[in-house]
PDB file of C-alpha atoms in Angstrom:
ATOM      1  CA  MET M  50    -123.007 156.042 182.181  1.00 65.00           C
ATOM      2  CA  ASN M  51    -122.202 158.935 179.941  1.00 89.00           C
ATOM      3  CA  SER M  52    -118.795 159.504 181.738  1.00 94.00           C
ATOM      4  CA  ASP M  53    -118.066 155.796 181.205  1.00 96.00           C
ATOM      5  CA  ILE M  54    -118.730 156.068 177.509  1.00 96.00           C
ATOM      6  CA  GLU M  55    -116.627 159.071 177.272  1.00 96.00           C
ATOM      7  CA  LYS M  56    -113.790 157.260 178.925  1.00 97.00           C
ATOM      8  CA  LEU M  57    -114.162 154.256 176.704  1.00 97.00           C
ATOM      9  CA  GLN M  58    -114.241 156.538 173.565  1.00 97.00           C
ATOM     10  CA  GLN M  59    -111.082 158.216 174.685  1.00 97.00           C
ATOM     11  CA  MET M  60    -109.241 154.834 175.103  1.00 97.00           C
ATOM     12  CA  ILE M  61    -110.493 153.680 171.609  1.00 98.00           C
ATOM     13  CA  ASP M  62    -109.342 157.072 170.028  1.00 97.00           C
ATOM     14  CA  LYS M  63    -105.851 156.512 171.263  1.00 97.00           C
ATOM     15  CA  SER M  64    -105.735 152.845 170.197  1.00 97.00           C
ATOM     16  CA  SER M  65    -104.991 151.348 166.829  1.00 96.00           C
ATOM     17  CA  LYS M  66    -104.694 147.604 167.467  1.00 98.00           C
ATOM     18  CA  ILE M  67    -107.776 146.860 169.588  1.00 98.00           C
ATOM     19  CA  VAL M  68    -108.697 143.191 170.187  1.00 98.00           C
ATOM     20  CA  PHE M  69    -112.311 142.317 171.196  1.00 98.00           C
ATOM     21  CA  PHE M  70    -112.800 139.163 173.297  1.00 97.00           C
ATOM     22  CA  GLY M  71    -116.499 138.201 173.570  1.00 96.00           C
ATOM     23  CA  GLY M  72    -118.773 135.650 175.121  1.00 93.00           C
ATOM     24  CA  ALA M  73    -122.349 134.694 175.106  1.00 91.00           C
ATOM     25  CA  GLY M  74    -123.549 138.072 176.468  1.00 93.00           C
ATOM     26  CA  VAL M  75    -122.542 139.582 173.047  1.00 96.00           C
ATOM     27  CA  SER M  76    -125.291 137.669 171.352  1.00 95.00           C
ATOM     28  CA  THR M  77    -128.092 137.801 173.837  1.00 93.00           C
ATOM     29  CA  GLU M  78    -129.300 141.025 172.311  1.00 94.00           C
ATOM     30  CA  SER M  79    -129.832 138.850 169.164  1.00 95.00           C
ATOM     31  CA  GLY M  80    -132.156 136.638 171.006  1.00 91.00           C
ATOM     32  CA  ILE M  81    -129.673 133.835 171.618  1.00 90.00           C
ATOM     33  CA  PRO M  82    -129.759 132.733 175.288  1.00 80.00           C
ATOM     34  CA  ASP M  83    -126.500 132.572 177.309  1.00 71.00           C
ATOM     35  CA  PHE M  84    -125.437 129.629 179.415  1.00 60.00           C
ATOM     36  CA  ARG M  85    -124.938 130.553 183.075  1.00 55.00           C
ATOM     37  CA  SER M  86    -127.406 133.248 183.877  1.00 51.00           C
ATOM     38  CA  ALA M  87    -130.610 132.569 185.885  1.00 46.00           C
ATOM     39  CA  ASP M  88    -132.581 131.988 182.684  1.00 50.00           C
ATOM     40  CA  GLY M  89    -129.632 130.475 180.770  1.00 50.00           C
ATOM     41  CA  ILE M  90    -129.363 127.080 178.997  1.00 59.00           C
ATOM     42  CA  TYR M  91    -127.538 125.500 182.003  1.00 52.00           C
ATOM     43  CA  MET M  92    -130.448 126.294 184.275  1.00 52.00           C
ATOM     44  CA  MET M  93    -132.929 124.350 182.175  1.00 59.00           C
ATOM     45  CA  ASP M  94    -134.342 121.042 183.499  1.00 62.00           C
ATOM     46  CA  TYR M  95    -133.353 118.151 181.324  1.00 69.00           C
ATOM     47  CA  LYS M  96    -133.000 114.363 181.619  1.00 78.00           C
ATOM     48  CA  TYR M  97    -129.306 114.899 181.354  1.00 82.00           C
ATOM     49  CA  PRO M  98    -127.254 117.914 182.439  1.00 84.00           C
ATOM     50  CA  PRO M  99    -126.765 120.311 179.514  1.00 84.00           C
ATOM     51  CA  GLU M 100    -123.014 120.185 180.045  1.00 86.00           C
ATOM     52  CA  ARG M 101    -123.116 116.499 179.454  1.00 92.00           C
ATOM     53  CA  ILE M 102    -125.394 116.729 176.463  1.00 93.00           C
ATOM     54  CA  ILE M 103    -122.827 118.981 174.634  1.00 93.00           C
ATOM     55  CA  SER M 104    -119.957 116.633 175.286  1.00 96.00           C
ATOM     56  CA  HIS M 105    -118.084 114.571 172.696  1.00 97.00           C
ATOM     57  CA  SER M 106    -118.972 111.312 174.575  1.00 97.00           C
ATOM     58  CA  PHE M 107    -122.649 112.148 174.667  1.00 97.00           C
ATOM     59  CA  PHE M 108    -122.648 113.006 170.937  1.00 97.00           C
ATOM     60  CA  LEU M 109    -121.124 109.629 170.037  1.00 97.00           C
ATOM     61  CA  GLU M 110    -123.531 107.609 172.597  1.00 97.00           C
ATOM     62  CA  HIS M 111    -126.693 109.593 172.221  1.00 96.00           C
ATOM     63  CA  THR M 112    -126.546 111.363 168.933  1.00 96.00           C
ATOM     64  CA  LYS M 113    -130.312 111.651 168.429  1.00 94.00           C
ATOM     65  CA  GLU M 114    -130.708 113.285 171.916  1.00 93.00           C
ATOM     66  CA  PHE M 115    -127.756 115.539 171.249  1.00 94.00           C
ATOM     67  CA  TYR M 116    -129.307 116.814 168.023  1.00 93.00           C
ATOM     68  CA  GLU M 117    -132.727 117.374 169.635  1.00 90.00           C
ATOM     69  CA  PHE M 118    -130.986 119.659 172.220  1.00 90.00           C
ATOM     70  CA  TYR M 119    -128.572 121.214 169.684  1.00 91.00           C
ATOM     71  CA  SER M 120    -131.348 122.133 167.160  1.00 88.00           C
ATOM     72  CA  LYS M 121    -133.516 123.700 169.839  1.00 85.00           C
ATOM     73  CA  HIS M 122    -130.907 125.715 171.931  1.00 84.00           C
ATOM     74  CA  LEU M 123    -127.650 126.053 170.027  1.00 85.00           C
ATOM     75  CA  TYR M 124    -128.630 126.443 166.502  1.00 84.00           C
ATOM     76  CA  ALA M 125    -130.297 129.907 165.968  1.00 83.00           C
ATOM     77  CA  PRO M 126    -131.000 130.596 162.163  1.00 81.00           C
ATOM     78  CA  GLN M 127    -133.451 133.338 163.018  1.00 85.00           C
ATOM     79  CA  ALA M 128    -130.740 135.407 164.854  1.00 92.00           C
ATOM     80  CA  LYS M 129    -129.317 138.557 163.306  1.00 96.00           C
ATOM     81  CA  PRO M 130    -126.289 140.640 164.254  1.00 97.00           C
ATOM     82  CA  ASN M 131    -127.055 143.257 166.843  1.00 98.00           C
ATOM     83  CA  ALA M 132    -125.457 146.742 167.510  1.00 98.00           C
ATOM     84  CA  ALA M 133    -122.276 145.110 169.091  1.00 98.00           C
ATOM     85  CA  HIS M 134    -121.522 142.957 166.121  1.00 98.00           C
ATOM     86  CA  TYR M 135    -121.963 145.875 163.602  1.00 98.00           C
ATOM     87  CA  LYS M 136    -120.008 148.371 165.742  1.00 98.00           C
ATOM     88  CA  LEU M 137    -117.055 145.896 165.807  1.00 98.00           C
ATOM     89  CA  ALA M 138    -117.116 145.518 162.091  1.00 98.00           C
ATOM     90  CA  GLU M 139    -117.131 149.407 161.730  1.00 98.00           C
ATOM     91  CA  LEU M 140    -114.054 149.621 164.112  1.00 98.00           C
ATOM     92  CA  GLU M 141    -112.242 147.036 162.052  1.00 98.00           C
ATOM     93  CA  LYS M 142    -113.067 148.788 158.777  1.00 98.00           C
ATOM     94  CA  ALA M 143    -111.813 152.081 160.354  1.00 97.00           C
ATOM     95  CA  GLY M 144    -108.484 150.466 161.088  1.00 97.00           C
ATOM     96  CA  LYS M 145    -108.975 150.515 164.872  1.00 98.00           C
ATOM     97  CA  LEU M 146    -109.937 146.855 165.541  1.00 98.00           C
ATOM     98  CA  SER M 147    -107.279 144.236 164.592  1.00 98.00           C
ATOM     99  CA  ALA M 148    -109.264 141.066 165.639  1.00 98.00           C
ATOM    100  CA  VAL M 149    -112.447 139.619 167.227  1.00 98.00           C
ATOM    101  CA  ILE M 150    -111.968 136.649 169.486  1.00 97.00           C
ATOM    102  CA  THR M 151    -115.275 135.010 170.228  1.00 97.00           C
ATOM    103  CA  GLN M 152    -116.453 131.929 172.305  1.00 94.00           C
ATOM    104  CA  ASN M 153    -119.803 132.038 170.387  1.00 95.00           C
ATOM    105  CA  ILE M 154    -120.781 129.597 167.670  1.00 95.00           C
ATOM    106  CA  ASP M 155    -123.366 131.619 165.924  1.00 95.00           C
ATOM    107  CA  GLY M 156    -121.337 133.174 163.109  1.00 95.00           C
ATOM    108  CA  LEU M 157    -122.867 136.719 163.757  1.00 97.00           C
ATOM    109  CA  HIS M 158    -119.584 138.443 163.804  1.00 98.00           C
ATOM    110  CA  THR M 159    -118.847 137.410 160.317  1.00 97.00           C
ATOM    111  CA  ALA M 160    -122.437 138.087 159.210  1.00 96.00           C
ATOM    112  CA  ALA M 161    -122.029 141.695 160.430  1.00 98.00           C
ATOM    113  CA  GLY M 162    -118.923 142.149 158.220  1.00 98.00           C
ATOM    114  CA  SER M 163    -116.016 141.511 160.582  1.00 98.00           C
ATOM    115  CA  LYS M 164    -113.159 139.884 158.563  1.00 98.00           C
ATOM    116  CA  ARG M 165    -110.681 138.730 161.239  1.00 98.00           C
ATOM    117  CA  VAL M 166    -112.642 136.575 163.682  1.00 98.00           C
ATOM    118  CA  TYR M 167    -111.147 133.716 165.715  1.00 98.00           C
ATOM    119  CA  GLU M 168    -114.040 131.422 166.639  1.00 98.00           C
ATOM    120  CA  LEU M 169    -112.494 129.418 169.522  1.00 96.00           C
ATOM    121  CA  HIS M 170    -115.533 127.083 169.824  1.00 95.00           C
ATOM    122  CA  GLY M 171    -116.229 126.815 166.208  1.00 96.00           C
ATOM    123  CA  SER M 172    -119.345 127.659 164.309  1.00 95.00           C
ATOM    124  CA  THR M 173    -122.802 126.022 163.680  1.00 93.00           C
ATOM    125  CA  LEU M 174    -122.557 127.343 160.160  1.00 92.00           C
ATOM    126  CA  ARG M 175    -119.999 124.671 159.327  1.00 94.00           C
ATOM    127  CA  ASN M 176    -120.647 120.958 159.452  1.00 96.00           C
ATOM    128  CA  PHE M 177    -118.698 117.873 158.294  1.00 97.00           C
ATOM    129  CA  CYS M 178    -119.087 114.061 157.865  1.00 98.00           C
ATOM    130  CA  MET M 179    -117.099 112.176 160.408  1.00 97.00           C
ATOM    131  CA  LYS M 180    -116.462 109.384 157.980  1.00 97.00           C
ATOM    132  CA  CYS M 181    -115.390 111.120 154.761  1.00 98.00           C
ATOM    133  CA  GLY M 182    -114.981 114.761 155.679  1.00 97.00           C
ATOM    134  CA  LYS M 183    -117.642 116.207 153.259  1.00 97.00           C
ATOM    135  CA  SER M 184    -118.926 119.655 154.236  1.00 96.00           C
ATOM    136  CA  TYR M 185    -122.601 120.422 154.798  1.00 94.00           C
ATOM    137  CA  ASP M 186    -124.544 123.599 155.520  1.00 88.00           C
ATOM    138  CA  VAL M 187    -126.871 124.079 158.427  1.00 84.00           C
ATOM    139  CA  ASP M 188    -130.035 123.469 156.402  1.00 82.00           C
ATOM    140  CA  HIS M 189    -128.883 119.858 155.830  1.00 84.00           C
ATOM    141  CA  VAL M 190    -128.059 119.332 159.571  1.00 85.00           C
ATOM    142  CA  CYS M 191    -130.963 120.804 161.461  1.00 76.00           C
ATOM    143  CA  ASN M 192    -133.835 119.350 159.528  1.00 75.00           C
ATOM    144  CA  GLY M 193    -134.942 116.663 162.152  1.00 77.00           C
ATOM    145  CA  GLY M 194    -133.236 113.450 163.278  1.00 87.00           C
ATOM    146  CA  VAL M 195    -129.580 112.443 162.958  1.00 95.00           C
ATOM    147  CA  PRO M 196    -128.079 114.011 159.771  1.00 95.00           C
ATOM    148  CA  LEU M 197    -126.276 111.564 157.543  1.00 96.00           C
ATOM    149  CA  CYS M 198    -123.765 112.076 154.780  1.00 96.00           C
ATOM    150  CA  SER M 199    -124.297 110.616 151.258  1.00 95.00           C
ATOM    151  CA  CYS M 200    -121.594 108.030 152.243  1.00 97.00           C
ATOM    152  CA  GLY M 201    -123.629 107.004 155.310  1.00 96.00           C
ATOM    153  CA  GLY M 202    -121.453 108.702 157.860  1.00 97.00           C
ATOM    154  CA  ILE M 203    -122.789 110.865 160.679  1.00 97.00           C
ATOM    155  CA  ILE M 204    -122.577 114.681 160.211  1.00 97.00           C
ATOM    156  CA  LYS M 205    -121.144 116.510 163.095  1.00 97.00           C
ATOM    157  CA  PRO M 206    -121.358 120.469 163.611  1.00 96.00           C
ATOM    158  CA  ASP M 207    -117.840 122.101 163.473  1.00 96.00           C
ATOM    159  CA  VAL M 208    -118.184 123.111 167.168  1.00 96.00           C
ATOM    160  CA  VAL M 209    -115.930 122.312 170.070  1.00 96.00           C
ATOM    161  CA  LEU M 210    -117.794 120.083 172.554  1.00 96.00           C
ATOM    162  CA  TYR M 211    -116.723 119.303 175.995  1.00 94.00           C
ATOM    163  CA  GLU M 212    -113.871 116.797 176.115  1.00 96.00           C
ATOM    164  CA  GLU M 213    -112.629 118.136 172.773  1.00 96.00           C
ATOM    165  CA  ALA M 214    -109.549 120.386 172.308  1.00 95.00           C
ATOM    166  CA  LEU M 215    -109.635 123.849 170.734  1.00 95.00           C
ATOM    167  CA  ASP M 216    -108.331 124.205 167.164  1.00 96.00           C
ATOM    168  CA  GLU M 217    -104.594 124.891 167.520  1.00 96.00           C
ATOM    169  CA  GLU M 218    -104.432 127.261 164.541  1.00 97.00           C
ATOM    170  CA  THR M 219    -107.304 129.309 165.901  1.00 97.00           C
ATOM    171  CA  VAL M 220    -105.816 129.458 169.368  1.00 96.00           C
ATOM    172  CA  ASN M 221    -102.442 130.568 168.184  1.00 97.00           C
ATOM    173  CA  GLY M 222    -103.923 133.280 165.959  1.00 97.00           C
ATOM    174  CA  ALA M 223    -105.942 134.588 168.884  1.00 97.00           C
ATOM    175  CA  LEU M 224    -103.088 134.627 171.306  1.00 96.00           C
ATOM    176  CA  ASN M 225    -100.861 136.401 168.803  1.00 97.00           C
ATOM    177  CA  ALA M 226    -103.577 139.054 168.183  1.00 98.00           C
ATOM    178  CA  THR M 227    -103.891 139.505 171.967  1.00 97.00           C
ATOM    179  CA  GLU M 228    -100.222 139.812 172.569  1.00 97.00           C
ATOM    180  CA  ASN M 229     -99.820 142.432 170.085  1.00 97.00           C
ATOM    181  CA  ALA M 230    -102.934 144.425 170.912  1.00 98.00           C
ATOM    182  CA  ASP M 231    -102.737 147.969 172.493  1.00 97.00           C
ATOM    183  CA  MET M 232    -106.174 147.674 173.948  1.00 98.00           C
ATOM    184  CA  LEU M 233    -108.224 144.583 174.943  1.00 97.00           C
ATOM    185  CA  ILE M 234    -112.073 144.833 175.306  1.00 97.00           C
ATOM    186  CA  VAL M 235    -113.562 141.815 176.976  1.00 96.00           C
ATOM    187  CA  ALA M 236    -117.296 141.659 176.884  1.00 96.00           C
ATOM    188  CA  GLY M 237    -120.292 139.543 177.577  1.00 94.00           C
ATOM    189  CA  THR M 238    -118.529 136.729 179.375  1.00 91.00           C
ATOM    190  CA  SER M 239    -118.294 135.264 182.918  1.00 84.00           C
ATOM    191  CA  LEU M 240    -114.661 134.432 182.334  1.00 87.00           C
ATOM    192  CA  THR M 241    -115.209 131.013 183.751  1.00 81.00           C
ATOM    193  CA  VAL M 242    -114.516 128.725 180.679  1.00 76.00           C
ATOM    194  CA  TYR M 243    -110.956 127.758 180.194  1.00 77.00           C
ATOM    195  CA  PRO M 244    -108.698 127.770 178.414  1.00 75.00           C
ATOM    196  CA  ALA M 245    -110.424 130.740 176.664  1.00 72.00           C
ATOM    197  CA  ALA M 246    -110.699 132.760 179.842  1.00 78.00           C
ATOM    198  CA  GLY M 247    -106.990 132.577 180.368  1.00 87.00           C
ATOM    199  CA  PHE M 248    -106.338 134.527 177.231  1.00 87.00           C
ATOM    200  CA  ILE M 249    -106.369 137.871 179.031  1.00 89.00           C
ATOM    201  CA  ARG M 250    -102.980 136.892 180.666  1.00 92.00           C
ATOM    202  CA  TYR M 251    -101.317 137.391 177.267  1.00 95.00           C
ATOM    203  CA  PHE M 252    -102.379 141.085 176.946  1.00 95.00           C
ATOM    204  CA  LYS M 253     -99.434 143.377 177.277  1.00 94.00           C
ATOM    205  CA  GLY M 254    -100.897 146.652 176.247  1.00 94.00           C
ATOM    206  CA  ARG M 255    -102.142 149.534 178.224  1.00 92.00           C
ATOM    207  CA  ASN M 256    -105.991 149.512 178.394  1.00 95.00           C
ATOM    208  CA  ILE M 257    -107.959 146.433 179.328  1.00 96.00           C
ATOM    209  CA  VAL M 258    -111.707 146.937 179.614  1.00 97.00           C
ATOM    210  CA  LEU M 259    -114.573 144.723 180.795  1.00 96.00           C
ATOM    211  CA  ILE M 260    -118.028 145.293 179.504  1.00 97.00           C
ATOM    212  CA  ASN M 261    -120.535 142.904 181.089  1.00 94.00           C
ATOM    213  CA  ARG M 262    -124.003 142.814 182.619  1.00 90.00           C
ATOM    214  CA  ASP M 263    -122.868 141.183 185.886  1.00 88.00           C
ATOM    215  CA  ALA M 264    -119.722 141.211 187.962  1.00 88.00           C
ATOM    216  CA  THR M 265    -117.228 138.350 187.379  1.00 87.00           C
ATOM    217  CA  ALA M 266    -114.696 136.681 189.641  1.00 82.00           C
ATOM    218  CA  MET M 267    -111.985 138.254 187.560  1.00 88.00           C
ATOM    219  CA  ASP M 268    -113.117 141.909 187.798  1.00 89.00           C
ATOM    220  CA  GLU M 269    -109.867 142.884 189.653  1.00 89.00           C
ATOM    221  CA  LYS M 270    -107.916 142.102 186.603  1.00 88.00           C
ATOM    222  CA  PHE M 271    -109.479 145.080 184.758  1.00 93.00           C
ATOM    223  CA  GLY M 272    -108.563 148.649 184.950  1.00 88.00           C
ATOM    224  CA  PHE M 273    -111.853 149.849 183.673  1.00 96.00           C
ATOM    225  CA  ILE M 274    -115.352 148.169 183.963  1.00 96.00           C
ATOM    226  CA  ILE M 275    -118.697 149.055 182.513  1.00 96.00           C
ATOM    227  CA  HIS M 276    -121.749 147.093 183.684  1.00 94.00           C
ATOM    228  CA  GLY M 277    -124.499 146.917 181.041  1.00 94.00           C
ATOM    229  CA  LYS M 278    -125.553 145.369 177.737  1.00 95.00           C
ATOM    230  CA  VAL M 279    -122.718 145.157 175.250  1.00 97.00           C
ATOM    231  CA  GLY M 280    -124.688 146.287 172.183  1.00 97.00           C
ATOM    232  CA  GLU M 281    -126.194 149.280 173.992  1.00 96.00           C
ATOM    233  CA  ILE M 282    -122.710 150.430 175.151  1.00 97.00           C
ATOM    234  CA  LEU M 283    -120.895 149.844 171.943  1.00 98.00           C
ATOM    235  CA  SER M 284    -123.544 151.517 169.828  1.00 97.00           C
ATOM    236  CA  ARG M 285    -122.594 154.766 171.491  1.00 97.00           C
ATOM    237  CA  ILE M 286    -118.888 154.570 170.342  1.00 97.00           C
ATOM    238  CA  LYS M 287    -117.747 156.376 167.232  1.00 95.00           C
ATOM    239  CA  PRO M 288    -115.111 154.476 165.027  1.00 90.00           C
TER     240      PRO M 288
END
């Protein structure tokens, strides 16, 4: 592992436009469960498959059941940034990291101090009325039952559910950052969720690195792979 850390450090030292692309495995060290591992959210036994529960149609048809699942498994007010989040903020402050692209909806990158964050799937910290568009914070949304706006409309988290499209401005910003990066670090993701997983095709730089606990079906796309916990590995890097 020491030799892997040294090699990663050398790559970072020679780079000035690093882009970090992260998935659920970045936040597991903050106590937030991932989706597809043996003890992940998708392995839990529910009346409906979790993939269906977090779909747009289910939200509209079974809003109460959606919020019961959402409040229990997707909203994590107790979670704090871990070593990975803080190290990325340090790298950005040092002028080494140009952007964070995340599939997570927990807002922990911003909480750790990162400024340029592309949240592909939105954030639980933002919520809006589907009728009038008024914004609400998380305390109003996850307090039991179906949250309603003062106008009577249903409040929806600003997260991208299944059957919904990614935000075009966010996608364009993330793609532009990837295209202009001289190093791409992909971490904590199984690379099975599209279109996000296809972003690595836009990288034109020299060094592309994968940091992940388990092997992925796209391992052959990477020139350098480190298997392990993202926070533990990045904590040993110097900006």
